[in-house]
Amino acid sequence: MPVDLTSRRISLPHNFYNLLASKEQLVKKAFSNIQTNYKNHDWMNERATLVAKNKDVHELNNIIQSSIQSELSHLHLLDLPGVPPHVLQLKIGVPIMLRNINQPKLCSGTRPAV
């Protein structure tokens, strides 16, 4: 690939990328026929999206999963020992207990308030 010596940037060919107008178009382009292929691990391993923000990752995951017609598993209803609850409700002034935090600063068992 050619390098611009003044800016030290490479120039990508136009067929290297596709600009799409929406996340739905991205999912449709990258995961076409996902309804019939989502159980095919080889097919799924050939596809990926690279996203910079967690918010966008969650949105893409929701779009992809909503396009798959399958039974929904309610793992968030499980209450397993040693695993924090799925829904965390906090109110101002309520004491909380920290765990697995950097020892020199705030250590496990410290009880600050929200």
JSON list of C-alpha atoms in Angstrom, two decimals:
[
{"chain": "A", "resi": 1, "resn": "MET", "atom": "CA", "xyz": [0.00, 0.00, 0.00]},
{"chain": "A", "resi": 2, "resn": "PRO", "atom": "CA", "xyz": [1.33, 3.44, -0.86]},
{"chain": "A", "resi": 3, "resn": "VAL", "atom": "CA", "xyz": [2.47, 5.66, 2.03]},
{"chain": "A", "resi": 4, "resn": "ASP", "atom": "CA", "xyz": [2.18, 9.46, 1.95]},
{"chain": "A", "resi": 5, "resn": "LEU", "atom": "CA", "xyz": [5.62, 10.52, 3.17]},
{"chain": "A", "resi": 6, "resn": "THR", "atom": "CA", "xyz": [4.49, 13.94, 4.43]},
{"chain": "A", "resi": 7, "resn": "SER", "atom": "CA", "xyz": [1.59, 12.73, 6.59]},
{"chain": "A", "resi": 8, "resn": "ARG", "atom": "CA", "xyz": [3.00, 9.18, 7.07]},
{"chain": "A", "resi": 9, "resn": "ARG", "atom": "CA", "xyz": [-0.43, 7.72, 6.32]},
{"chain": "A", "resi": 10, "resn": "ILE", "atom": "CA", "xyz": [-1.34, 4.84, 4.08]},
{"chain": "A", "resi": 11, "resn": "SER", "atom": "CA", "xyz": [-3.98, 5.10, 1.40]},
{"chain": "A", "resi": 12, "resn": "LEU", "atom": "CA", "xyz": [-6.52, 2.31, 1.42]},
{"chain": "A", "resi": 13, "resn": "PRO", "atom": "CA", "xyz": [-8.00, 1.21, -1.89]},
{"chain": "A", "resi": 14, "resn": "HIS", "atom": "CA", "xyz": [-11.71, 1.98, -2.35]},
{"chain": "A", "resi": 15, "resn": "ASN", "atom": "CA", "xyz": [-12.62, -1.71, -2.45]},
{"chain": "A", "resi": 16, "resn": "PHE", "atom": "CA", "xyz": [-11.00, -2.22, 1.00]},
{"chain": "A", "resi": 17, "resn": "TYR", "atom": "CA", "xyz": [-14.05, -0.95, 2.91]},
{"chain": "A", "resi": 18, "resn": "ASN", "atom": "CA", "xyz": [-17.76, -0.30, 2.54]},
{"chain": "A", "resi": 19, "resn": "LEU", "atom": "CA", "xyz": [-19.49, 2.70, 4.06]},
{"chain": "A", "resi": 20, "resn": "LEU", "atom": "CA", "xyz": [-23.00, 1.89, 5.23]},
{"chain": "A", "resi": 21, "resn": "ALA", "atom": "CA", "xyz": [-25.74, 4.20, 6.44]},
{"chain": "A", "resi": 22, "resn": "SER", "atom": "CA", "xyz": [-26.91, 2.22, 9.47]},
{"chain": "A", "resi": 23, "resn": "LYS", "atom": "CA", "xyz": [-26.03, -0.53, 11.91]},
{"chain": "A", "resi": 24, "resn": "GLU", "atom": "CA", "xyz": [-28.87, -2.61, 10.48]},
{"chain": "A", "resi": 25, "resn": "GLN", "atom": "CA", "xyz": [-27.21, -2.44, 7.05]},
{"chain": "A", "resi": 26, "resn": "LEU", "atom": "CA", "xyz": [-23.90, -3.47, 8.62]},
{"chain": "A", "resi": 27, "resn": "VAL", "atom": "CA", "xyz": [-25.49, -6.52, 10.24]},
{"chain": "A", "resi": 28, "resn": "LYS", "atom": "CA", "xyz": [-27.31, -7.41, 7.01]},
{"chain": "A", "resi": 29, "resn": "LYS", "atom": "CA", "xyz": [-24.05, -7.13, 5.03]},
{"chain": "A", "resi": 30, "resn": "ALA", "atom": "CA", "xyz": [-21.74, -8.94, 7.50]},
{"chain": "A", "resi": 31, "resn": "PHE", "atom": "CA", "xyz": [-24.24, -11.54, 8.71]},
{"chain": "A", "resi": 32, "resn": "SER", "atom": "CA", "xyz": [-26.40, -12.25, 5.68]},
{"chain": "A", "resi": 33, "resn": "ASN", "atom": "CA", "xyz": [-28.46, -15.43, 6.09]},
{"chain": "A", "resi": 34, "resn": "ILE", "atom": "CA", "xyz": [-27.81, -15.47, 9.83]},
{"chain": "A", "resi": 35, "resn": "GLN", "atom": "CA", "xyz": [-31.19, -17.09, 10.45]},
{"chain": "A", "resi": 36, "resn": "THR", "atom": "CA", "xyz": [-30.06, -20.26, 8.67]},
{"chain": "A", "resi": 37, "resn": "ASN", "atom": "CA", "xyz": [-26.36, -20.15, 9.61]},
{"chain": "A", "resi": 38, "resn": "TYR", "atom": "CA", "xyz": [-26.17, -19.00, 13.24]},
{"chain": "A", "resi": 39, "resn": "LYS", "atom": "CA", "xyz": [-25.60, -22.57, 14.49]},
{"chain": "A", "resi": 40, "resn": "ASN", "atom": "CA", "xyz": [-22.77, -23.10, 11.97]},
{"chain": "A", "resi": 41, "resn": "HIS", "atom": "CA", "xyz": [-19.66, -22.23, 13.99]},
{"chain": "A", "resi": 42, "resn": "ASP", "atom": "CA", "xyz": [-17.36, -22.17, 10.93]},
{"chain": "A", "resi": 43, "resn": "TRP", "atom": "CA", "xyz": [-19.66, -19.66, 9.22]},
{"chain": "A", "resi": 44, "resn": "MET", "atom": "CA", "xyz": [-19.86, -17.50, 12.37]},
{"chain": "A", "resi": 45, "resn": "ASN", "atom": "CA", "xyz": [-16.07, -17.60, 12.86]},
{"chain": "A", "resi": 46, "resn": "GLU", "atom": "CA", "xyz": [-15.61, -16.02, 9.42]},
{"chain": "A", "resi": 47, "resn": "ARG", "atom": "CA", "xyz": [-17.55, -12.92, 10.49]},
{"chain": "A", "resi": 48, "resn": "ALA", "atom": "CA", "xyz": [-16.73, -10.14, 12.90]},
{"chain": "A", "resi": 49, "resn": "THR", "atom": "CA", "xyz": [-17.31, -6.48, 13.54]},
{"chain": "A", "resi": 50, "resn": "LEU", "atom": "CA", "xyz": [-14.74, -4.15, 15.06]},
{"chain": "A", "resi": 51, "resn": "VAL", "atom": "CA", "xyz": [-16.44, -1.49, 17.15]},
{"chain": "A", "resi": 52, "resn": "ALA", "atom": "CA", "xyz": [-14.83, 1.26, 19.22]},
{"chain": "A", "resi": 53, "resn": "LYS", "atom": "CA", "xyz": [-17.50, 1.86, 21.87]},
{"chain": "A", "resi": 54, "resn": "ASN", "atom": "CA", "xyz": [-19.24, -0.61, 24.19]},
{"chain": "A", "resi": 55, "resn": "LYS", "atom": "CA", "xyz": [-22.55, 1.16, 23.54]},
{"chain": "A", "resi": 56, "resn": "ASP", "atom": "CA", "xyz": [-22.26, 0.31, 19.84]},
{"chain": "A", "resi": 57, "resn": "VAL", "atom": "CA", "xyz": [-21.26, -3.28, 20.64]},
{"chain": "A", "resi": 58, "resn": "HIS", "atom": "CA", "xyz": [-24.44, -3.72, 22.69]},
{"chain": "A", "resi": 59, "resn": "GLU", "atom": "CA", "xyz": [-26.58, -2.17, 19.94]},
{"chain": "A", "resi": 60, "resn": "LEU", "atom": "CA", "xyz": [-25.05, -4.45, 17.28]},
{"chain": "A", "resi": 61, "resn": "ASN", "atom": "CA", "xyz": [-25.46, -7.51, 19.49]},
{"chain": "A", "resi": 62, "resn": "ASN", "atom": "CA", "xyz": [-29.13, -6.63, 20.03]},
{"chain": "A", "resi": 63, "resn": "ILE", "atom": "CA", "xyz": [-29.69, -6.18, 16.29]},
{"chain": "A", "resi": 64, "resn": "ILE", "atom": "CA", "xyz": [-27.97, -9.49, 15.49]},
{"chain": "A", "resi": 65, "resn": "GLN", "atom": "CA", "xyz": [-29.78, -11.43, 18.19]},
{"chain": "A", "resi": 66, "resn": "SER", "atom": "CA", "xyz": [-33.16, -9.96, 17.31]},
{"chain": "A", "resi": 67, "resn": "SER", "atom": "CA", "xyz": [-32.74, -11.27, 13.76]},
{"chain": "A", "resi": 68, "resn": "ILE", "atom": "CA", "xyz": [-32.36, -14.86, 15.03]},
{"chain": "A", "resi": 69, "resn": "GLN", "atom": "CA", "xyz": [-35.66, -16.66, 15.59]},
{"chain": "A", "resi": 70, "resn": "SER", "atom": "CA", "xyz": [-34.81, -18.91, 18.51]},
{"chain": "A", "resi": 71, "resn": "GLU", "atom": "CA", "xyz": [-35.98, -19.61, 22.03]},
{"chain": "A", "resi": 72, "resn": "LEU", "atom": "CA", "xyz": [-34.83, -16.97, 24.51]},
{"chain": "A", "resi": 73, "resn": "SER", "atom": "CA", "xyz": [-32.81, -18.18, 27.49]},
{"chain": "A", "resi": 74, "resn": "HIS", "atom": "CA", "xyz": [-33.33, -16.28, 30.73]},
{"chain": "A", "resi": 75, "resn": "LEU", "atom": "CA", "xyz": [-29.90, -16.65, 32.31]},
{"chain": "A", "resi": 76, "resn": "HIS", "atom": "CA", "xyz": [-30.34, -13.38, 34.19]},
{"chain": "A", "resi": 77, "resn": "LEU", "atom": "CA", "xyz": [-32.95, -15.11, 36.36]},
{"chain": "A", "resi": 78, "resn": "LEU", "atom": "CA", "xyz": [-30.35, -17.50, 37.79]},
{"chain": "A", "resi": 79, "resn": "ASP", "atom": "CA", "xyz": [-29.08, -16.67, 41.28]},
{"chain": "A", "resi": 80, "resn": "LEU", "atom": "CA", "xyz": [-25.71, -18.41, 41.50]},
{"chain": "A", "resi": 81, "resn": "PRO", "atom": "CA", "xyz": [-23.42, -18.27, 44.54]},
{"chain": "A", "resi": 82, "resn": "GLY", "atom": "CA", "xyz": [-20.42, -16.00, 44.02]},
{"chain": "A", "resi": 83, "resn": "VAL", "atom": "CA", "xyz": [-21.98, -14.26, 41.02]},
{"chain": "A", "resi": 84, "resn": "PRO", "atom": "CA", "xyz": [-23.28, -10.69, 41.43]},
{"chain": "A", "resi": 85, "resn": "PRO", "atom": "CA", "xyz": [-26.98, -10.11, 40.67]},
{"chain": "A", "resi": 86, "resn": "HIS", "atom": "CA", "xyz": [-27.92, -9.24, 37.10]},
{"chain": "A", "resi": 87, "resn": "VAL", "atom": "CA", "xyz": [-29.76, -6.09, 38.14]},
{"chain": "A", "resi": 88, "resn": "LEU", "atom": "CA", "xyz": [-27.95, -3.78, 40.52]},
{"chain": "A", "resi": 89, "resn": "GLN", "atom": "CA", "xyz": [-30.16, -1.21, 42.23]},
{"chain": "A", "resi": 90, "resn": "LEU", "atom": "CA", "xyz": [-28.46, 1.61, 44.11]},
{"chain": "A", "resi": 91, "resn": "LYS", "atom": "CA", "xyz": [-29.93, 4.55, 45.99]},
{"chain": "A", "resi": 92, "resn": "ILE", "atom": "CA", "xyz": [-28.16, 7.68, 47.18]},
{"chain": "A", "resi": 93, "resn": "GLY", "atom": "CA", "xyz": [-26.92, 7.32, 50.77]},
{"chain": "A", "resi": 94, "resn": "VAL", "atom": "CA", "xyz": [-27.16, 3.53, 50.88]},
{"chain": "A", "resi": 95, "resn": "PRO", "atom": "CA", "xyz": [-23.95, 1.84, 52.07]},
{"chain": "A", "resi": 96, "resn": "ILE", "atom": "CA", "xyz": [-22.26, -0.53, 49.65]},
{"chain": "A", "resi": 97, "resn": "MET", "atom": "CA", "xyz": [-19.51, -3.08, 50.20]},
{"chain": "A", "resi": 98, "resn": "LEU", "atom": "CA", "xyz": [-16.54, -3.19, 47.82]},
{"chain": "A", "resi": 99, "resn": "ARG", "atom": "CA", "xyz": [-14.86, -6.37, 46.77]},
{"chain": "A", "resi": 100, "resn": "ASN", "atom": "CA", "xyz": [-11.80, -7.22, 44.65]},
{"chain": "A", "resi": 101, "resn": "ILE", "atom": "CA", "xyz": [-10.50, -3.66, 44.53]},
{"chain": "A", "resi": 102, "resn": "ASN", "atom": "CA", "xyz": [-6.86, -2.51, 44.47]},
{"chain": "A", "resi": 103, "resn": "GLN", "atom": "CA", "xyz": [-5.57, -3.17, 48.02]},
{"chain": "A", "resi": 104, "resn": "PRO", "atom": "CA", "xyz": [-3.49, 0.02, 48.66]},
{"chain": "A", "resi": 105, "resn": "LYS", "atom": "CA", "xyz": [-6.45, 2.27, 47.84]},
{"chain": "A", "resi": 106, "resn": "LEU", "atom": "CA", "xyz": [-9.86, 0.73, 48.48]},
{"chain": "A", "resi": 107, "resn": "CYS", "atom": "CA", "xyz": [-9.79, -2.85, 49.65]},
{"chain": "A", "resi": 108, "resn": "SER", "atom": "CA", "xyz": [-12.36, -5.61, 49.91]},
{"chain": "A", "resi": 109, "resn": "GLY", "atom": "CA", "xyz": [-14.71, -5.01, 52.80]},
{"chain": "A", "resi": 110, "resn": "THR", "atom": "CA", "xyz": [-14.54, -1.20, 52.61]},
{"chain": "A", "resi": 111, "resn": "ARG", "atom": "CA", "xyz": [-18.07, 0.17, 53.06]},
{"chain": "A", "resi": 112, "resn": "PRO", "atom": "CA", "xyz": [-18.56, 3.54, 51.34]},
{"chain": "A", "resi": 113, "resn": "ALA", "atom": "CA", "xyz": [-21.97, 5.05, 50.61]},
{"chain": "A", "resi": 114, "resn": "VAL", "atom": "CA", "xyz": [-23.46, 5.88, 47.22]}
]
